[in-house]
Amino acid sequence: MILTICYLIGSVTFILGLKMLSNPATARKGNLVAAAGMTIAIIGTIFLYTDEAGNKLHNYGWIFGGIAIGAIIGTLAAKKVKMTAMPEMVSMFNGMGGACAALISVVEFNHLAFSVTPGWHTILYPPEMIGHVLIIILGLIIGSVSFAGSMIAWGKLNGSVKDFSFKGQHIVNILLLLVILGLAVYLVGWMPANSQLIFYVIFALSLLYGVFFVFPIGGADMPVVISLLNSFTGVAAACGGFLYDNKVMLTGGILVGAAGTLLTILMCKAMNRSLLNVLIGSFGGSAKTGGPAGAKQQGAYKEISLSDTAVVMSYANKVMIVPGYGLAVAQAQHACHELEKLLAEKGVEVKYAIHPVAGRMPGHMNVLLAEADVSYEKLLEMEHANEEFPTTDVVLILGANDVVNPAAKTDPASPIYGMPILDVELAKTVIVNKRSMKPGYAGIENDLFFRPKTSMLFGDAKKVLQDLIGEIKNL
Amino acid sequence: MILTICYLIGSVTFILGLKMLSNPATARKGNLVAAAGMTIAIIGTIFLYTDEAGNKLHNYGWIFGGIAIGAIIGTLAAKKVKMTAMPEMVSMFNGMGGACAALISVVEFNHLAFSVTPGWHTILYPPEMIGHVLIIILGLIIGSVSFAGSMIAWGKLNGSVKDFSFKGQHIVNILLLLVILGLAVYLVGWMPANSQLIFYVIFALSLLYGVFFVFPIGGADMPVVISLLNSFTGVAAACGGFLYDNKVMLTGGILVGAAGTLLTILMCKAMNRSLLNVLIGSFGGSAKTGGPAGAKQQGAYKEISLSDTAVVMSYANKVMIVPGYGLAVAQAQHACHELEKLLAEKGVEVKYAIHPVAGRMPGHMNVLLAEADVSYEKLLEMEHANEEFPTTDVVLILGANDVVNPAAKTDPASPIYGMPILDVELAKTVIVNKRSMKPGYAGIENDLFFRPKTSMLFGDAKKVLQDLIGEIKNL
Amino acid sequence: MESFLNWITANQQIIYIVILMIFVGIEVIGHVPSVLHTPLMSGANAIHGVVIIGAIIVMGKAEHDNYLALILGFLAVVLGTLNVVGGFVVTDRMLEMFKKKKPPQTPPKEGL
Amino acid sequence: MESFLNWITANQQIIYIVILMIFVGIEVIGHVPSVLHTPLMSGANAIHGVVIIGAIIVMGKAEHDNYLALILGFLAVVLGTLNVVGGFVVTDRMLEMFKKKKPPQTPPKEGL
Ligand SMILES: NC(=O)c1ccc[n+]([C@@H]2O[C@H](COP(=O)([O-])OP(=O)(O)OC[C@H]3O[C@@H](n4cnc5c(N)ncnc54)[C@H](OP(=O)(O)O)[C@@H]3O)[C@@H](O)[C@H]2O)c1
Ligand SMILES: NC(=O)c1ccc[n+]([C@@H]2O[C@H](COP(=O)([O-])OP(=O)(O)OC[C@H]3O[C@@H](n4cnc5c(N)ncnc54)[C@H](OP(=O)(O)O)[C@@H]3O)[C@@H](O)[C@H]2O)c1
């Protein structure tokens, strides 16, 4: 059938698309290739699918209605979202996929289960369907966990859900998981009379597990968690592929499952951490950032006034701006770009030093500054920036902390030890803007702030930048 | 069945093995992993295979006899062969695989074809077997081409077959291929009464095509051709996989078919050529090397005497040896190592500069010098060597030519333009040993020989090196 | 054990497909530069939206009086479409921001 | 055309396996350094020796009076074994010569 060929094309485009997505030069085209394959697979399914008995699909009204609604909302949401809120958006869409997989499982289970008496009791399915039931339940569990987890991750990223954990939570989580699996085995293996009840209990517990799984993980680790949940949803989609013996769902799902898992590991590596470390949250939970770290080594630091900063920067030959998470939080990217233009007018050479894991998602700084129309040529990757620091007069650090922490190079006991950092100390002067002496994501003290070359410029990044622009204009 | 799992293990080990083979650190283990998987698949087949009717295999005597003979001969041949003759050996083994695939096709075709009257006539096979017949014939054609081609390549490499081509040979080849395909289509589609005759005609023509395919290609291009035939044999093995619905044959064959094709392309790239260029032999055919090139630019060159060479080298601080194809031809690797040790005793620092495509197969120089026990630390890769030439006193070029030809950098019209070369001219003195002023593999003049820094030391590499050692000892 | 072996034999092709797909998935993104992690995640997210095909099948097979199936199926179609469409659009927007990128630092890959 | 489509549908799993295997084959060796080309070629050569399994099946099924099948099958087994055993041994010998190699210049690959 032609549908087989549609599905084959779909599978191949998914692979090619993903391949192209992993190379900067072809990434955008890769996304379109995958989207084209998806379109072919969807249209093919709608018009060409026939069940074993040769019947075509019906309910076209419902199908097209659903697709239209989804497409419109999806497009609007994706187009409207602020650049910096994109990880939330991805998490949200991922949750939708997980929910979709779970709903499919619910409907298919109800097809197999015949209610003889009203209520939850006396549900039976033909014994030869055992494989089917197993896959349905797997899809249910994985899809629900992915859905609930993604929603919590989404909430954490947009600030509506706070980090939350209690003592022994990991043990509770493991127990919960064991209960879910136990129930699933009981349901599949023993086909009890109250199957349907157990099924919905599994559903509910899976949702709960998804919530509990993500709750204790620090909000800043959400990109890693989203990537992991992403690969879960892939596996849930693959379950659907098994269920309907549908190759494009199977291959697409497994592809994402495998690639997503590896990507999760790669993301952890870029932050110099292990996946386990992220999941059990040995650091990064905001509960800890305030704690002991702040007290460790309160040496003396210098402050610098706004007007002095304005003078120093205006008369420099070369200024390097190091953006970090704080710049994103303060939404100060536009003010930053304005400062850059102002200085450039005055003949100062201004560039940005971009650390690969500055911010809270890979490429965060690129995305942030691109939003403010900073030209790509001004963004230096870490290696290049480190080469240019020795000839730099002033380094202005805007809400970055860990990515300039020398402990990564000098202190083997530090949790970030071994992570490559921006060597801002090679420059003549370092000015650090943040709101307080509080540590950053990794929750550790930063010795840089106490070094002789460094001066602190306290305040919210956006406000400070705006004031600074005013000062420079008045010079 | 357990056999399925054996095959699954086989397929996975093949992939893992190939993956590991492509990384220097794990290559050797990768080979063993693949070999282990192969053993499991073979033993599993012998003891666990059952046909559709559930019958086990018989003729165990023949099977084990064949395996024993093959294993003994194979091991001995592989162990005995000289390092430098390894490409021939690979070609030979590849040919065996191709022949094996072709023989399987012959037997299977005879199973399908019932001889009603004696002679070639009146052969019929059940019409529903058309897919089978197609695959059998594909396996026959590809296997035969691979076998015959590999044998010619083998002969060329060990010198028993000379390069040979006639005008219009490419057209003859294409016609031959068309005839073969035409006959195959006729046989499969029309099932003529004289099927068996046509089958053997196809067999014979395929062998002929294999011979004609490789004949015109320059002997020096044989590694590329062998890699290509290697991937052919992979496809032939995959045909067997289709035929017996055997997954390990199918996946193993396709894996080699795909990887071999890519490898062929990569090999061509390393020589800065296209595959097509190699196959139609636009240069490299020895017929051309003598031709116009020799006459182009016969400037003046300097010669240097053995005794002068001995003095210059003994009193140098740092000597760099550039080995090339000529060293391999002269089998002068041991003499070369001896010279190196002698100079080292005299306090001279001696290293080797290894160009990636020096010689006639990738890694040729590494293999050659390893055979003479030169320590790996002394071999510099091209980039490192180029960094060290500026501090080098004497460069001794032993039978290398193209890999030090400055035309690759300066002359866009040259066939090797763009290939990275060893920048020997950065050193103080360059001494070139070869037998004449004749060009090398690419058949082009080498301007280096006429440069002021360069002196020629004519003679067979082995003889020259032995004499040089004598001279140095007598100093 | 016996039934497990039978299951493997019966489904061997599917098992091969799954295993090979895992290899492909891992190999294909093995060399992604870290700046592309977020768009790649987002693109992969859109691809698993292929689960919508299951939703369409559920929906299209639902009998006219099976309101549970109709409603849940409809919801599944909407959610699946959200995943697919939103996923691809958001990825495209992210990648749009890299458009001013100079020719890639990584050499173009061979193969594919 | 019709029969082609039917054939594709009937063999879709095999087609998937073949296509995925092609991707795997290409991806897996995409980053091989040129000094390993020869051993890799040789290792791949040994792997396609898996054709010997076909030879064993031919041989093991041959009737006792079918001399053509017996003789050709026997020959095929011998040749196939040569390919397998010789291939792996020769590859191992080649790679043995790289053993003195310092830790790899290429960073260890992620995944696999
Ligand atoms: N990029 C990724 O993929 C990713 C993902 C997850 C985690 N991470 C981790 O995130 C960290 C990134 O380092 P980073 O240097 O960018 O950030 P950071 O180490 O988290 O430091 C951010 C700093 O910004 C300051 N800040 C917060 N709000 C501010 C505001 N409104 N105005 C001015 N300053 C403000 C904070 O100090 P005050 O509170 O004193 O103002 C804080 O010290 C790394 O540890 C990395 O491993 C990265
Ligand atoms: N490595 C690979 O994978 C591979 C594969 C195929 C082709 N190639 C090609 O092969 C070439 C390799 O370059 P190369 O510099 O090593 O070799 P080359 O350019 O072929 O030069 C070899 C030189 O050695 C001399 N020679 C021959 N026999 C000799 C002997 N007994 N004693 C002393 N000298 C002798 C020859 O000159 P006389 O005749 O004057 O002595 C010849 O000029 C490149 O063009 C490369 O693209 C490489």
Short mmCIF file of N, CA and C and ligand atoms in Angstrom, two decimals, chain B residues 220-221 223-224 267 271 323-327 329-330 356-365 398-404 416 419 433-442 459-462, ligand 2:
data_model
loop_
_atom_site.label_atom_id
_atom_site.label_comp_id
_atom_site.label_asym_id
_atom_site.label_seq_id
_atom_site.Cartn_x
_atom_site.Cartn_y
_atom_site.Cartn_z
N ALA B 220 48.13 0.94 -8.63
CA ALA B 220 48.26 1.69 -7.39
C ALA B 220 46.91 2.05 -6.79
N ASP B 221 45.87 1.97 -7.61
CA ASP B 221 44.54 2.29 -7.09
C ASP B 221 43.86 1.08 -6.49
N PRO B 223 43.93 -0.48 -3.62
CA PRO B 223 43.26 -0.44 -2.31
C PRO B 223 41.84 0.11 -2.42
N VAL B 224 41.66 1.12 -3.23
CA VAL B 224 40.33 1.68 -3.39
C VAL B 224 39.40 0.66 -4.03
N MET B 267 38.49 6.97 1.30
CA MET B 267 39.84 6.68 0.83
C MET B 267 40.18 7.56 -0.37
N MET B 271 43.06 10.91 -0.89
CA MET B 271 44.01 11.11 -1.99
C MET B 271 43.59 12.28 -2.86
N PRO B 323 59.58 8.66 4.34
CA PRO B 323 59.46 7.43 3.56
C PRO B 323 58.31 7.54 2.57
N GLY B 324 58.43 6.82 1.47
CA GLY B 324 57.38 6.82 0.46
C GLY B 324 57.28 5.45 -0.19
N TYR B 325 56.53 5.41 -1.24
CA TYR B 325 56.27 4.13 -1.91
C TYR B 325 57.55 3.40 -2.29
N GLY B 326 58.56 4.17 -2.73
CA GLY B 326 59.83 3.56 -3.17
C GLY B 326 60.48 2.74 -2.06
N LEU B 327 60.37 3.20 -0.82
CA LEU B 327 60.95 2.45 0.29
C LEU B 327 60.29 1.09 0.42
N VAL B 329 58.73 -0.56 -2.06
CA VAL B 329 59.09 -1.36 -3.22
C VAL B 329 60.47 -1.98 -3.02
N ALA B 330 61.39 -1.18 -2.51
CA ALA B 330 62.76 -1.66 -2.35
C ALA B 330 62.89 -2.55 -1.12
N PRO B 356 49.81 10.87 5.30
CA PRO B 356 48.73 9.87 5.38
C PRO B 356 48.57 9.00 4.15
N VAL B 357 48.84 9.53 2.96
CA VAL B 357 48.70 8.64 1.80
C VAL B 357 50.02 8.29 1.14
N ALA B 358 51.12 8.40 1.89
CA ALA B 358 52.37 7.89 1.33
C ALA B 358 52.21 6.40 1.12
N GLY B 359 52.87 5.88 0.08
CA GLY B 359 52.73 4.46 -0.22
C GLY B 359 51.49 4.19 -1.03
N ARG B 360 50.99 2.97 -0.94
CA ARG B 360 49.86 2.59 -1.80
C ARG B 360 48.65 2.14 -1.03
N MET B 361 48.68 2.22 0.27
CA MET B 361 47.45 1.97 1.02
C MET B 361 47.49 2.85 2.25
N PRO B 362 46.34 3.18 2.79
CA PRO B 362 46.34 4.02 3.98
C PRO B 362 47.11 3.31 5.10
N GLY B 363 47.96 4.05 5.76
CA GLY B 363 48.73 3.45 6.84
C GLY B 363 49.90 2.61 6.36
N HIS B 364 50.18 2.64 5.07
CA HIS B 364 51.24 1.81 4.49
C HIS B 364 52.58 2.02 5.21
N MET B 365 52.93 3.27 5.45
CA MET B 365 54.23 3.56 6.05
C MET B 365 54.29 3.10 7.50
N LEU B 398 63.06 9.10 1.08
CA LEU B 398 63.36 7.76 0.57
C LEU B 398 62.18 7.26 -0.27
N GLY B 399 62.30 7.42 -1.58
CA GLY B 399 61.26 6.88 -2.47
C GLY B 399 59.91 7.54 -2.29
N ALA B 400 59.86 8.76 -1.82
CA ALA B 400 58.60 9.49 -1.81
C ALA B 400 58.65 10.55 -2.90
N ASN B 401 57.53 10.91 -3.44
CA ASN B 401 57.53 11.86 -4.53
C ASN B 401 56.31 12.78 -4.45
N ASP B 402 55.14 12.24 -4.74
CA ASP B 402 53.94 13.09 -4.74
C ASP B 402 53.69 13.77 -3.40
N VAL B 403 54.01 13.06 -2.33
CA VAL B 403 53.64 13.60 -1.02
C VAL B 403 54.54 14.76 -0.61
N VAL B 404 55.57 15.05 -1.40
CA VAL B 404 56.39 16.22 -1.12
C VAL B 404 56.39 17.18 -2.30
N ILE B 416 47.13 16.88 -8.38
CA ILE B 416 47.15 16.71 -6.93
C ILE B 416 46.91 18.03 -6.20
N MET B 419 45.92 18.72 -2.26
CA MET B 419 46.32 17.68 -1.30
C MET B 419 47.33 18.29 -0.33
N ASN B 433 66.28 10.45 -2.35
CA ASN B 433 66.72 9.20 -2.95
C ASN B 433 65.61 8.60 -3.79
N LYS B 434 65.89 8.40 -5.08
CA LYS B 434 65.05 7.59 -5.96
C LYS B 434 65.91 7.08 -7.09
N ARG B 435 65.38 6.29 -7.98
CA ARG B 435 66.25 5.65 -8.95
C ARG B 435 66.49 6.51 -10.18
N SER B 436 65.59 7.46 -10.43
CA SER B 436 65.69 8.23 -11.68
C SER B 436 64.95 9.54 -11.48
N MET B 437 64.76 10.28 -12.55
CA MET B 437 63.95 11.50 -12.44
C MET B 437 62.49 11.21 -12.78
N LYS B 438 62.12 9.97 -12.92
CA LYS B 438 60.75 9.62 -13.30
C LYS B 438 59.74 10.08 -12.25
N PRO B 439 58.54 10.41 -12.70
CA PRO B 439 57.53 10.85 -11.73
C PRO B 439 56.98 9.68 -10.92
N GLY B 440 56.17 10.00 -9.92
CA GLY B 440 55.59 8.97 -9.06
C GLY B 440 54.19 8.61 -9.49
N TYR B 441 53.38 8.26 -8.54
CA TYR B 441 52.05 7.72 -8.77
C TYR B 441 51.17 8.63 -9.63
N ALA B 442 51.21 9.93 -9.33
CA ALA B 442 50.32 10.83 -10.05
C ALA B 442 50.84 11.17 -11.44
N GLY B 459 69.51 5.83 -6.97
CA GLY B 459 69.76 4.43 -6.71
C GLY B 459 68.59 3.77 -6.02
N ASP B 460 68.63 2.46 -6.03
CA ASP B 460 67.61 1.70 -5.32
C ASP B 460 67.73 1.98 -3.82
N ALA B 461 66.60 2.22 -3.18
CA ALA B 461 66.62 2.66 -1.79
C ALA B 461 67.41 1.71 -0.88
N LYS B 462 67.19 0.42 -1.05
CA LYS B 462 67.84 -0.53 -0.15
C LYS B 462 69.35 -0.46 -0.31
N1 LIG E 2 48.33 5.57 0.63
C1 LIG E 2 47.26 5.31 -0.09
O1 LIG E 2 46.21 4.94 0.41
C2 LIG E 2 47.32 5.43 -1.57
C3 LIG E 2 46.56 4.54 -2.36
C4 LIG E 2 46.64 4.70 -3.75
C5 LIG E 2 47.42 5.74 -4.28
N2 LIG E 2 48.12 6.58 -3.47
C6 LIG E 2 48.93 7.64 -4.06
O2 LIG E 2 50.29 7.26 -4.00
C7 LIG E 2 51.10 8.41 -3.91
C8 LIG E 2 51.98 8.22 -2.73
O3 LIG E 2 53.04 9.12 -2.78
P1 LIG E 2 54.52 8.67 -2.52
O4 LIG E 2 55.28 9.94 -2.42
O5 LIG E 2 54.60 7.74 -1.37
O6 LIG E 2 54.92 7.78 -3.76
P2 LIG E 2 55.03 8.22 -5.29
O7 LIG E 2 54.63 9.62 -5.50
O8 LIG E 2 54.33 7.16 -6.04
O9 LIG E 2 56.55 8.17 -5.56
C9 LIG E 2 57.27 7.02 -5.36
C10 LIG E 2 58.68 7.26 -5.87
O10 LIG E 2 59.48 6.19 -5.40
C11 LIG E 2 60.50 5.98 -6.37
N3 LIG E 2 60.94 4.58 -6.31
C12 LIG E 2 60.34 3.52 -6.86
N4 LIG E 2 61.04 2.40 -6.61
C13 LIG E 2 62.12 2.79 -5.89
C14 LIG E 2 63.22 2.09 -5.34
N5 LIG E 2 63.35 0.76 -5.46
N6 LIG E 2 64.15 2.80 -4.67
C15 LIG E 2 64.04 4.13 -4.53
N7 LIG E 2 63.02 4.84 -5.05
C16 LIG E 2 62.07 4.16 -5.72
C17 LIG E 2 59.88 6.34 -7.70
O11 LIG E 2 60.84 7.09 -8.47
P3 LIG E 2 61.87 6.33 -9.43
O12 LIG E 2 61.05 5.52 -10.34
O13 LIG E 2 62.62 7.43 -10.07
O14 LIG E 2 62.73 5.51 -8.49
C18 LIG E 2 58.71 7.24 -7.37
O15 LIG E 2 58.87 8.56 -7.83
C19 LIG E 2 50.19 9.61 -3.79
O16 LIG E 2 49.99 10.19 -5.03
C20 LIG E 2 48.89 8.95 -3.33
O17 LIG E 2 47.75 9.71 -3.69
C21 LIG E 2 48.09 6.41 -2.12
#
